[in-house]
Amino acid sequence: MSLLIADGSASLDLINPADETVIRTIELNSIEQTDEAVARAVAAQRGWAALAPADRALALRRFAAAVDSHVDELAQLEVRNSGHPIGQARWEAGHVRDVLTYYAASPERLIGQQIPVAGGMDVTFHEPLGVVGIIVPWNFPMTIAAWGFAPALAAGNAVLLKPAEWTPLTAVRLGELALESGLPDGLFTVLPGRGDVVGERFVTHPDVRKVVFTGSTAVGKRVMAGCAAQVKRVTLELGGKSANIVFADSDLELAASSAPGAVFDNAGQDCCARSRILVERGVLDRFLELLEPAVAAFSVGDPLDEATQMGPLVSAAHRDRVASFLEGGELAESEIAFRGSAPTGAGFWFAPTVLLPTSPTARVLTEEIFGPVVSVVPFDDEADAIRIANSTEHGLSGSIFTNDMRRGIRMSRAVQSGNLSVNSHSSVRYTTPFGGFKQSGLGRELGPDAPLAFTETKNVFFAS
Ligand code: NAD
């Protein structure tokens, strides 16, 4: 078995966020069970790395095929566990298949160099690290996991995956599919568990050679500090406070109609959410006039309805945190411009909300909300837009709307962010690199070079 079932010493009731019913009780793994999984991964990795590259590629293609034939099942599971709308969840499962397929080509393309030297021959090799621990958050449980495990496996490593406490079900199913598709026993193990138990053990265990952590900046700092004790390799994908910058010379209809999706998709629980819309002052009123009907039309409701664009928030605790941004003293520094609608009754619902902050230090402008709340802020000119956009320690994503190509080039170079799009809200393509500036992260995932982040470069000189 590649899927460890914990011993029952600790368990968690998983709640469907759309109706608050218990869907399953999941056993949580202990430190001892994590250690056992590491030992099995160490053993499995040796054989995996020794396989012919073409055989590793074939095994990953078979894993991708198994995901492909379970897209609907995985999507249904994500709807119930995470509250994602069914159309989005189906896309996510398909994305996992595509990421696996893309990196299935990598084992045969980890090409080293032959470097000219005197007295012999010099060659570089890309050696796998060994065992990699991947820790993921609850907002995109399947896709973010695949961004780590697919290139890590392709590069010849074994993988331990720790899903977030509340959303482990699709990760567990992916672990089963890996095994059913023929991946070696112990090579890819999914370990549901607590962050401060299983996650911390990835950080402290000497046989885990790299940790890939996606989550909050606060926990990311702790993971990085823990890894430093062993000079352990670490990739961090952390929080965001991204800006959507709209110039007067842009297609305002396009900018306004696409703005709700850029922040309310996945109920705003998206590290790339454009939670600050910066609008050139002269077109602010017109932009708000166009934005209001677009927000009203954003359909919030039953995640199983194909027409739904936004489901509930993931948990009651998270809904309360998002609500805290609109309560009491917080509203002294912001006005509510308008809100969309959301169901009432059971479920962790929250209506899409548009705010007009009255102070540049308003909490809604400085903290990641991770919910369907967006602030609209006017700016005076290009320099002012750059100043406001960069006035945060985050730097993950962002958009620039302008019909002036030269301005688009200037702005895209000036905004301090790892992923920008001009006249669109595109954030993630598995064929292109993804990651953050400043406190939004360290290192890059995805794109053609991702497997290299799971290798060490070895240089060998052969005397002639
Ligand atoms: P979180 O930091 O609370 O938890 C993330 C993961 O870390 C979970 O699996 C959790 O169990 C684990 N964890 C908790 N404490 C740990 C510890 N001491 N040691 C090791 N692991 C530990 O984050 P969250 O609330 O699950 O997710 C939301 C955050 O994730 C947001 O800040 C969001 O921006 C960020 N995020 C970033 C990206 C990105 O690619 N940059 C993508 C998605 C989400």
Short mmCIF file of C-alpha atoms and ligand atoms in Angstrom, two decimals:
data_model
loop_
_atom_site.label_atom_id
_atom_site.label_comp_id
_atom_site.label_asym_id
_atom_site.label_seq_id
_atom_site.Cartn_x
_atom_site.Cartn_y
_atom_site.Cartn_z
CA MET A 1 0.00 0.00 0.00
CA SER A 2 1.28 3.43 -0.88
CA LEU A 3 -1.47 5.15 1.05
CA LEU A 4 -0.88 5.07 4.77
CA ILE A 5 -3.97 4.76 6.91
CA ALA A 6 -3.32 6.27 10.27
CA ASP A 7 -3.79 4.27 13.45
CA GLY A 8 -6.90 6.06 14.62
CA SER A 9 -5.20 7.94 17.42
CA ALA A 10 -6.42 11.20 15.94
CA SER A 11 -9.15 11.91 13.43
CA LEU A 12 -11.04 14.80 11.93
CA ASP A 13 -14.64 15.16 10.72
CA LEU A 14 -14.64 16.65 7.21
CA ILE A 15 -17.51 19.05 6.56
CA ASN A 16 -19.19 19.81 3.23
CA PRO A 17 -18.90 23.62 3.15
CA ALA A 18 -22.09 23.97 1.09
CA ASP A 19 -24.42 22.29 3.59
CA GLU A 20 -22.36 21.73 6.78
CA THR A 21 -22.91 17.95 6.82
CA VAL A 22 -20.12 15.58 7.84
CA ILE A 23 -18.94 13.81 4.70
CA ARG A 24 -16.23 11.60 6.16
CA THR A 25 -14.00 11.15 9.19
CA ILE A 26 -10.34 11.04 8.25
CA GLU A 27 -7.56 9.49 10.30
CA LEU A 28 -4.56 11.72 10.89
CA ASN A 29 -1.01 10.41 10.67
CA SER A 30 1.42 10.58 13.57
CA ILE A 31 5.15 11.36 13.66
CA GLU A 32 5.91 7.62 13.84
CA GLN A 33 3.77 6.92 10.76
CA THR A 34 5.47 9.77 8.93
CA ASP A 35 8.86 8.28 9.77
CA GLU A 36 7.70 4.89 8.48
CA ALA A 37 6.59 6.52 5.21
CA VAL A 38 9.97 8.26 4.87
CA ALA A 39 11.79 4.93 5.30
CA ARG A 40 9.63 3.32 2.61
CA ALA A 41 10.15 6.31 0.32
CA VAL A 42 13.94 6.08 0.72
CA ALA A 43 13.82 2.43 -0.35
CA ALA A 44 11.43 3.06 -3.26
CA GLN A 45 13.40 6.02 -4.58
CA ARG A 46 16.55 3.95 -5.22
CA GLY A 47 14.76 1.65 -7.64
CA TRP A 48 12.83 4.51 -9.25
CA ALA A 49 15.96 6.56 -9.96
CA ALA A 50 17.67 3.48 -11.38
CA LEU A 51 14.89 2.85 -13.92
CA ALA A 52 15.54 3.69 -17.55
CA PRO A 53 14.25 7.24 -18.19
CA ALA A 54 11.80 5.89 -20.75
CA ASP A 55 10.30 3.56 -18.12
CA ARG A 56 9.84 6.42 -15.64
CA ALA A 57 8.19 8.41 -18.42
CA LEU A 58 5.85 5.51 -19.19
CA ALA A 59 4.89 5.12 -15.52
CA LEU A 60 4.00 8.82 -15.29
CA ARG A 61 1.93 8.62 -18.48
CA ARG A 62 0.03 5.68 -16.96
CA PHE A 63 -0.58 7.72 -13.81
CA ALA A 64 -1.88 10.58 -16.02
CA ALA A 65 -4.17 8.14 -17.83
CA ALA A 66 -5.56 6.89 -14.50
CA VAL A 67 -6.32 10.48 -13.47
CA ASP A 68 -7.94 11.09 -16.86
CA SER A 69 -10.34 8.20 -16.39
CA HIS A 70 -11.31 9.51 -12.92
CA VAL A 71 -11.75 13.22 -13.68
CA ASP A 72 -15.45 13.21 -12.83
CA GLU A 73 -14.96 11.26 -9.61
CA LEU A 74 -12.15 13.57 -8.46
CA ALA A 75 -14.24 16.62 -9.35
CA GLN A 76 -17.26 15.38 -7.38
CA LEU A 77 -15.01 14.70 -4.40
CA GLU A 78 -13.58 18.23 -4.55
CA VAL A 79 -17.04 19.74 -4.72
CA ARG A 80 -18.06 17.96 -1.53
CA ASN A 81 -14.82 18.44 0.37
CA SER A 82 -13.88 21.98 -0.68
CA GLY A 83 -17.08 23.54 -2.06
CA HIS A 84 -15.55 24.23 -5.47
CA PRO A 85 -18.06 24.70 -8.32
CA ILE A 86 -18.27 21.51 -10.37
CA GLY A 87 -17.04 23.07 -13.63
CA GLN A 88 -13.97 24.44 -11.88
CA ALA A 89 -13.33 21.16 -10.05
CA ARG A 90 -13.47 19.23 -13.33
CA TRP A 91 -10.95 21.68 -14.79
CA GLU A 92 -8.69 21.12 -11.77
CA ALA A 93 -8.72 17.33 -12.16
CA GLY A 94 -7.96 17.71 -15.88
CA HIS A 95 -5.13 20.07 -14.97
CA VAL A 96 -3.56 17.37 -12.78
CA ARG A 97 -3.65 14.99 -15.76
CA ASP A 98 -2.09 17.64 -18.01
CA VAL A 99 0.67 18.49 -15.53
CA LEU A 100 1.53 14.79 -15.20
CA THR A 101 1.54 14.38 -18.97
CA TYR A 102 3.75 17.45 -19.44
CA TYR A 103 6.35 16.26 -16.92
CA ALA A 104 6.21 12.68 -18.20
CA ALA A 105 8.42 14.00 -21.01
CA SER A 106 11.05 15.22 -18.53
CA PRO A 107 12.89 12.03 -17.49
CA GLU A 108 14.28 11.78 -21.02
CA ARG A 109 15.07 15.51 -21.21
CA LEU A 110 17.09 16.11 -18.04
CA ILE A 111 20.05 16.93 -20.20
CA GLY A 112 23.39 17.87 -18.62
CA GLN A 113 26.32 19.69 -20.21
CA GLN A 114 29.69 18.75 -21.64
CA ILE A 115 32.03 21.63 -20.81
CA PRO A 116 35.31 22.25 -22.68
CA VAL A 117 38.30 21.78 -20.32
CA ALA A 118 42.00 20.98 -20.70
CA GLY A 119 43.31 17.47 -19.99
CA GLY A 120 40.11 15.50 -20.24
CA MET A 121 36.35 15.78 -20.33
CA ASP A 122 33.94 17.60 -18.03
CA VAL A 123 30.31 16.59 -17.71
CA THR A 124 27.37 17.68 -15.56
CA PHE A 125 24.59 15.37 -14.34
CA HIS A 126 21.23 16.25 -12.78
CA GLU A 127 20.93 13.86 -9.82
CA PRO A 128 17.62 13.43 -7.95
CA LEU A 129 17.52 14.75 -4.39
CA GLY A 130 15.99 11.61 -2.86
CA VAL A 131 12.79 12.07 -0.84
CA VAL A 132 10.78 15.28 -1.23
CA GLY A 133 8.06 16.44 1.22
CA ILE A 134 5.26 18.48 -0.29
CA ILE A 135 2.92 20.47 1.99
CA VAL A 136 -0.15 22.01 0.37
CA PRO A 137 -2.96 24.37 1.46
CA TRP A 138 -6.72 23.82 1.26
CA ASN A 139 -7.60 26.26 -1.50
CA PHE A 140 -6.58 24.18 -4.54
CA PRO A 141 -5.90 20.74 -3.04
CA MET A 142 -5.31 18.84 -6.30
CA THR A 143 -3.60 21.28 -8.61
CA ILE A 144 -1.00 22.67 -6.20
CA ALA A 145 -0.08 19.14 -5.13
CA ALA A 146 0.50 18.15 -8.78
CA TRP A 147 2.76 21.17 -9.40
CA GLY A 148 5.09 19.59 -6.85
CA PHE A 149 4.71 15.84 -7.21
CA ALA A 150 4.75 15.59 -11.02
CA PRO A 151 8.16 17.26 -11.65
CA ALA A 152 9.62 15.77 -8.45
CA LEU A 153 8.74 12.22 -9.56
CA ALA A 154 9.89 12.95 -13.11
CA ALA A 155 13.31 13.96 -11.79
CA GLY A 156 13.69 10.59 -10.03
CA ASN A 157 12.58 11.45 -6.48
CA ALA A 158 10.12 9.81 -4.09
CA VAL A 159 7.34 12.07 -2.80
CA LEU A 160 5.48 12.42 0.49
CA LEU A 161 2.41 14.65 0.16
CA LYS A 162 0.68 16.26 3.13
CA PRO A 163 -2.70 17.72 2.21
CA ALA A 164 -4.30 20.46 4.31
CA GLU A 165 -6.23 19.16 7.33
CA TRP A 166 -9.70 20.06 5.96
CA THR A 167 -9.29 19.03 2.31
CA PRO A 168 -7.41 15.72 2.02
CA LEU A 169 -9.87 13.65 -0.04
CA THR A 170 -8.72 14.30 -3.61
CA ALA A 171 -5.06 13.96 -2.57
CA VAL A 172 -5.83 10.61 -0.94
CA ARG A 173 -7.60 9.49 -4.13
CA LEU A 174 -4.63 10.61 -6.26
CA GLY A 175 -2.39 8.47 -4.02
CA GLU A 176 -4.62 5.46 -4.69
CA LEU A 177 -4.65 6.13 -8.44
CA ALA A 178 -0.84 6.36 -8.48
CA LEU A 179 -0.65 2.92 -6.92
CA GLU A 180 -3.35 1.43 -9.15
CA SER A 181 -1.58 2.77 -12.23
CA GLY A 182 1.58 0.89 -11.28
CA LEU A 183 3.84 3.40 -9.51
CA PRO A 184 6.13 1.48 -7.15
CA ASP A 185 5.01 0.90 -3.57
CA GLY A 186 6.16 3.70 -1.24
CA LEU A 187 7.20 6.05 -4.05
CA PHE A 188 4.26 8.47 -3.70
CA THR A 189 2.64 8.46 -0.27
CA VAL A 190 -0.20 10.71 0.80
CA LEU A 191 -0.19 11.49 4.52
CA PRO A 192 -3.25 13.33 5.83
CA GLY A 193 -2.28 14.99 9.08
CA ARG A 194 -1.71 18.10 11.07
CA GLY A 195 0.73 20.73 9.88
CA ASP A 196 2.52 20.84 13.21
CA VAL A 197 2.88 17.03 13.20
CA VAL A 198 3.34 15.62 9.69
CA GLY A 199 4.37 18.92 8.09
CA GLU A 200 6.93 19.71 10.76
CA ARG A 201 8.30 16.18 10.52
CA PHE A 202 9.03 16.73 6.81
CA VAL A 203 11.05 19.77 7.90
CA THR A 204 12.99 17.99 10.67
CA HIS A 205 13.46 14.50 9.18
CA PRO A 206 17.05 14.21 7.87
CA ASP A 207 16.05 11.86 5.01
CA VAL A 208 13.59 14.38 3.54
CA ARG A 209 15.94 16.32 1.29
CA LYS A 210 13.61 19.07 0.15
CA VAL A 211 10.36 20.66 1.34
CA VAL A 212 7.96 22.34 -1.07
CA PHE A 213 5.59 24.44 1.00
CA THR A 214 2.53 26.28 -0.29
CA GLY A 215 0.56 28.22 2.30
CA SER A 216 0.58 31.33 4.41
CA THR A 217 3.61 33.57 4.67
CA ALA A 218 3.65 33.13 8.47
CA VAL A 219 3.95 29.32 8.33
CA GLY A 220 6.30 29.57 5.32
CA LYS A 221 8.78 31.56 7.40
CA ARG A 222 8.67 28.88 10.08
CA VAL A 223 9.25 26.13 7.49
CA MET A 224 12.18 28.05 6.00
CA ALA A 225 13.76 28.57 9.42
CA GLY A 226 13.35 24.86 10.21
CA CYS A 227 14.89 23.82 6.89
CA ALA A 228 17.86 26.12 7.54
CA ALA A 229 18.93 23.89 10.45
CA GLN A 230 19.83 21.15 7.92
CA VAL A 231 20.48 23.40 4.93
CA LYS A 232 17.47 21.59 3.50
CA ARG A 233 16.31 22.69 0.05
CA VAL A 234 13.03 24.58 0.18
CA THR A 235 10.58 26.10 -2.27
CA LEU A 236 7.98 28.47 -0.82
CA GLU A 237 4.73 29.56 -2.51
CA LEU A 238 3.13 32.03 -0.10
CA GLY A 239 0.49 34.73 0.15
CA GLY A 240 -0.50 37.52 -2.21
CA LYS A 241 -2.12 40.96 -2.31
CA SER A 242 -2.18 41.43 -6.04
CA ALA A 243 -3.18 44.56 -7.91
CA ASN A 244 -5.43 44.83 -10.96
CA ILE A 245 -4.39 48.16 -12.52
CA VAL A 246 -6.90 49.81 -14.85
CA PHE A 247 -5.81 52.81 -16.95
CA ALA A 248 -8.21 55.31 -18.51
CA ASP A 249 -6.94 54.32 -21.96
CA SER A 250 -7.97 50.66 -21.50
CA ASP A 251 -11.02 48.79 -22.76
CA LEU A 252 -13.02 49.66 -19.61
CA GLU A 253 -15.84 47.24 -20.44
CA LEU A 254 -13.33 44.38 -20.64
CA ALA A 255 -11.55 45.48 -17.47
CA ALA A 256 -14.79 45.79 -15.47
CA SER A 257 -16.48 42.64 -16.77
CA SER A 258 -13.42 40.49 -16.05
CA ALA A 259 -12.55 42.02 -12.64
CA PRO A 260 -15.05 39.94 -10.58
CA GLY A 261 -13.63 36.63 -11.83
CA ALA A 262 -10.10 37.84 -11.07
CA VAL A 263 -10.89 38.10 -7.37
CA PHE A 264 -14.07 36.10 -6.68
CA ASP A 265 -13.10 32.86 -8.48
CA ASN A 266 -12.72 30.11 -5.88
CA ALA A 267 -14.53 32.50 -3.51
CA GLY A 268 -11.40 34.67 -3.38
CA GLN A 269 -9.47 31.78 -1.80
CA ASP A 270 -6.76 32.19 -4.38
CA CYS A 271 -3.18 33.32 -3.80
CA CYS A 272 -3.37 35.15 -7.16
CA ALA A 273 -6.66 36.95 -6.35
CA ARG A 274 -6.54 40.54 -7.57
CA SER A 275 -7.85 41.87 -4.26
CA ARG A 276 -6.91 45.49 -5.01
CA ILE A 277 -8.32 47.17 -8.12
CA LEU A 278 -6.38 50.36 -8.86
CA VAL A 279 -8.32 52.63 -11.24
CA GLU A 280 -7.09 55.84 -12.90
CA ARG A 281 -9.01 58.61 -11.12
CA GLY A 282 -10.65 60.13 -14.20
CA VAL A 283 -12.55 56.89 -15.01
CA LEU A 284 -13.26 55.72 -11.44
CA ASP A 285 -16.99 56.52 -11.50
CA ARG A 286 -17.49 54.97 -14.94
CA PHE A 287 -15.54 51.85 -13.88
CA LEU A 288 -17.69 51.42 -10.74
CA GLU A 289 -20.86 51.84 -12.85
CA LEU A 290 -19.66 48.98 -15.07
CA LEU A 291 -18.38 46.84 -12.19
CA GLU A 292 -21.62 46.86 -10.16
CA PRO A 293 -23.75 44.82 -12.63
CA ALA A 294 -20.83 42.46 -13.27
CA VAL A 295 -20.62 41.73 -9.53
CA ALA A 296 -24.41 41.35 -9.28
CA ALA A 297 -24.32 38.84 -12.15
CA PHE A 298 -21.57 36.71 -10.56
CA SER A 299 -23.53 33.59 -9.64
CA VAL A 300 -22.97 32.29 -6.12
CA GLY A 301 -24.70 29.10 -5.04
CA ASP A 302 -24.95 25.32 -5.27
CA PRO A 303 -21.50 24.05 -6.30
CA LEU A 304 -23.13 21.13 -8.13
CA ASP A 305 -24.97 23.50 -10.47
CA GLU A 306 -22.98 23.80 -13.72
CA ALA A 307 -23.84 27.53 -13.92
CA THR A 308 -22.39 28.38 -10.50
CA GLN A 309 -19.29 30.58 -10.57
CA MET A 310 -18.63 30.77 -6.82
CA GLY A 311 -19.29 28.32 -4.01
CA PRO A 312 -19.03 28.72 -0.23
CA LEU A 313 -15.91 29.47 1.80
CA VAL A 314 -14.03 26.41 3.03
CA SER A 315 -14.98 26.49 6.73
CA ALA A 316 -16.93 28.37 9.39
CA ALA A 317 -13.68 29.60 10.92
CA HIS A 318 -12.49 30.98 7.60
CA ARG A 319 -15.86 32.66 6.92
CA ASP A 320 -15.61 34.34 10.35
CA ARG A 321 -12.10 35.57 9.55
CA VAL A 322 -13.21 37.03 6.20
CA ALA A 323 -16.23 38.64 7.90
CA SER A 324 -13.92 40.28 10.45
CA PHE A 325 -12.66 42.56 7.67
CA LEU A 326 -16.14 44.09 7.43
CA GLU A 327 -16.93 44.39 11.11
CA GLY A 328 -16.75 47.07 13.79
CA GLY A 329 -13.78 49.40 13.61
CA GLU A 330 -12.61 47.93 10.30
CA LEU A 331 -15.33 49.79 8.44
CA ALA A 332 -14.05 53.09 9.84
CA GLU A 333 -11.37 52.85 7.14
CA SER A 334 -13.54 51.54 4.27
CA GLU A 335 -17.02 51.94 2.87
CA ILE A 336 -18.96 49.14 1.26
CA ALA A 337 -19.58 50.24 -2.35
CA PHE A 338 -21.86 47.32 -3.23
CA ARG A 339 -22.25 43.58 -2.74
CA GLY A 340 -23.42 40.63 -4.80
CA SER A 341 -25.75 37.98 -3.45
CA ALA A 342 -25.21 34.65 -1.70
CA PRO A 343 -27.50 31.90 -0.38
CA THR A 344 -28.69 32.04 3.20
CA GLY A 345 -29.07 29.05 5.54
CA ALA A 346 -26.66 26.15 5.95
CA GLY A 347 -23.25 26.53 4.31
CA PHE A 348 -20.33 28.92 4.72
CA TRP A 349 -21.62 31.57 2.29
CA PHE A 350 -20.25 35.04 1.83
CA ALA A 351 -21.53 37.58 -0.70
CA PRO A 352 -18.96 39.12 -3.09
CA THR A 353 -18.12 42.53 -1.65
CA VAL A 354 -16.61 45.67 -3.18
CA LEU A 355 -15.03 48.19 -0.80
CA LEU A 356 -13.81 51.76 -1.13
CA PRO A 357 -11.04 52.15 1.46
CA THR A 358 -10.69 55.63 2.94
CA SER A 359 -7.14 55.17 4.22
CA PRO A 360 -4.05 53.71 2.51
CA THR A 361 -3.33 51.78 5.71
CA ALA A 362 -6.79 50.14 5.89
CA ARG A 363 -6.42 46.48 6.92
CA VAL A 364 -8.21 45.40 3.72
CA LEU A 365 -5.35 46.94 1.72
CA THR A 366 -2.48 45.52 3.71
CA GLU A 367 -3.56 41.98 4.71
CA GLU A 368 -4.41 39.04 2.51
CA ILE A 369 -8.15 38.45 3.04
CA PHE A 370 -8.41 35.19 1.05
CA GLY A 371 -12.13 35.72 0.55
CA PRO A 372 -14.51 37.42 -1.92
CA VAL A 373 -13.69 40.98 -0.87
CA VAL A 374 -12.04 43.51 -3.18
CA SER A 375 -10.95 47.12 -2.61
CA VAL A 376 -11.10 49.77 -5.33
CA VAL A 377 -8.45 52.50 -5.05
CA PRO A 378 -7.97 55.51 -7.36
CA PHE A 379 -4.55 56.54 -8.70
CA ASP A 380 -3.32 59.68 -10.48
CA ASP A 381 -0.70 58.56 -13.00
CA GLU A 382 1.64 55.71 -13.90
CA ALA A 383 4.11 56.48 -11.12
CA ASP A 384 1.30 56.59 -8.55
CA ALA A 385 -0.06 53.23 -9.80
CA ILE A 386 3.39 51.64 -9.50
CA ARG A 387 3.86 53.08 -6.00
CA ILE A 388 0.52 51.73 -4.75
CA ALA A 389 0.89 48.35 -6.48
CA ASN A 390 4.34 47.83 -4.92
CA SER A 391 3.37 49.12 -1.46
CA THR A 392 3.02 45.60 -0.04
CA GLU A 393 5.48 42.92 1.00
CA HIS A 394 3.69 40.49 -1.31
CA GLY A 395 4.45 40.17 -5.02
CA LEU A 396 2.73 37.16 -6.54
CA SER A 397 0.43 38.16 -9.36
CA GLY A 398 -1.38 41.08 -10.98
CA SER A 399 -2.98 42.55 -14.10
CA ILE A 400 -2.51 45.71 -16.13
CA PHE A 401 -5.28 47.02 -18.40
CA THR A 402 -4.16 49.55 -21.02
CA ASN A 403 -4.41 49.92 -24.79
CA ASP A 404 -1.03 51.68 -24.89
CA MET A 405 1.44 48.91 -25.70
CA ARG A 406 4.44 50.93 -24.55
CA ARG A 407 2.78 51.64 -21.20
CA GLY A 408 1.99 47.93 -20.87
CA ILE A 409 5.68 47.13 -21.33
CA ARG A 410 6.79 49.82 -18.83
CA MET A 411 4.24 48.75 -16.22
CA SER A 412 4.94 45.04 -16.55
CA ARG A 413 8.63 45.74 -15.84
CA ALA A 414 7.93 48.09 -12.89
CA VAL A 415 5.41 46.06 -10.89
CA GLN A 416 7.27 43.81 -8.44
CA SER A 417 5.46 40.55 -8.99
CA GLY A 418 6.29 37.06 -10.24
CA ASN A 419 3.32 36.71 -12.60
CA LEU A 420 1.67 39.54 -14.49
CA SER A 421 -0.77 39.66 -17.36
CA VAL A 422 -1.58 42.60 -19.62
CA ASN A 423 -5.22 42.96 -20.70
CA SER A 424 -6.06 39.60 -19.12
CA HIS A 425 -6.12 37.93 -15.70
CA SER A 426 -4.17 34.84 -16.64
CA SER A 427 -2.03 33.62 -13.71
CA VAL A 428 -1.03 30.02 -14.07
CA ARG A 429 -0.09 27.94 -17.07
CA TYR A 430 1.77 24.73 -16.35
CA THR A 431 4.12 25.45 -19.26
CA THR A 432 5.35 28.74 -17.73
CA PRO A 433 7.17 29.47 -14.44
CA PHE A 434 5.14 30.48 -11.40
CA GLY A 435 6.19 32.00 -8.07
CA GLY A 436 6.48 35.11 -5.98
CA PHE A 437 8.65 38.20 -5.46
CA LYS A 438 9.39 39.46 -1.95
CA GLN A 439 7.46 37.64 0.82
CA SER A 440 5.23 35.83 -1.69
CA GLY A 441 7.75 33.05 -1.98
CA LEU A 442 11.08 31.59 -2.89
CA GLY A 443 11.87 29.64 -6.05
CA ARG A 444 9.61 28.83 -8.98
CA GLU A 445 7.26 25.98 -9.83
CA LEU A 446 5.97 24.83 -13.21
CA GLY A 447 7.42 25.58 -16.63
CA PRO A 448 10.09 23.53 -18.40
CA ASP A 449 12.71 23.96 -15.63
CA ALA A 450 10.60 22.70 -12.71
CA PRO A 451 12.21 19.21 -12.58
CA LEU A 452 15.64 20.86 -12.16
CA ALA A 453 14.46 22.25 -8.80
CA PHE A 454 14.28 18.61 -7.65
CA THR A 455 17.86 17.78 -8.64
CA GLU A 456 21.42 18.57 -7.62
CA THR A 457 23.88 19.43 -10.37
CA LYS A 458 26.92 17.16 -10.20
CA ASN A 459 30.06 18.05 -12.09
CA VAL A 460 32.49 15.24 -13.03
CA PHE A 461 35.93 15.62 -14.61
CA PHE A 462 37.38 12.64 -16.49
CA ALA A 463 41.15 12.84 -17.05
CA SER A 464 42.29 11.69 -20.47
P1 NAD B 1 -1.37 27.47 6.10
O1 NAD B 1 -0.03 28.11 6.07
O2 NAD B 1 -2.17 27.61 7.32
O3 NAD B 1 -1.26 25.91 5.82
C1 NAD B 1 -0.65 25.40 4.63
C2 NAD B 1 -0.20 23.98 4.91
O4 NAD B 1 0.84 24.02 5.89
C3 NAD B 1 -1.28 23.06 5.46
O5 NAD B 1 -1.13 21.78 4.90
C4 NAD B 1 -0.95 23.02 6.95
O6 NAD B 1 -1.38 21.84 7.58
C5 NAD B 1 0.57 23.09 6.91
N1 NAD B 1 1.20 23.56 8.14
C6 NAD B 1 0.65 24.29 9.15
N2 NAD B 1 1.55 24.49 10.13
C7 NAD B 1 2.69 23.88 9.74
C8 NAD B 1 3.98 23.76 10.33
N3 NAD B 1 4.28 24.28 11.51
N4 NAD B 1 4.94 23.08 9.64
C9 NAD B 1 4.68 22.55 8.43
N5 NAD B 1 3.46 22.63 7.83
C10 NAD B 1 2.48 23.30 8.48
O7 NAD B 1 -2.14 28.05 4.83
P2 NAD B 1 -3.66 27.77 4.39
O8 NAD B 1 -4.54 28.57 5.26
O9 NAD B 1 -3.88 26.29 4.25
O10 NAD B 1 -3.65 28.36 2.90
C11 NAD B 1 -3.84 29.69 2.61
C12 NAD B 1 -2.53 30.39 2.29
O11 NAD B 1 -1.85 29.72 1.24
C13 NAD B 1 -2.74 31.80 1.79
O12 NAD B 1 -1.82 32.67 2.40
C14 NAD B 1 -2.44 31.69 0.31
O13 NAD B 1 -2.04 32.88 -0.31
C15 NAD B 1 -1.38 30.66 0.28
N6 NAD B 1 -1.26 30.07 -1.04
C16 NAD B 1 -0.17 30.36 -1.83
C17 NAD B 1 -0.07 29.83 -3.11
C18 NAD B 1 1.10 30.14 -4.02
O14 NAD B 1 1.30 29.40 -4.98
N7 NAD B 1 1.88 31.18 -3.76
C19 NAD B 1 -1.08 28.99 -3.59
C20 NAD B 1 -2.17 28.73 -2.79
C21 NAD B 1 -2.25 29.25 -1.50
#
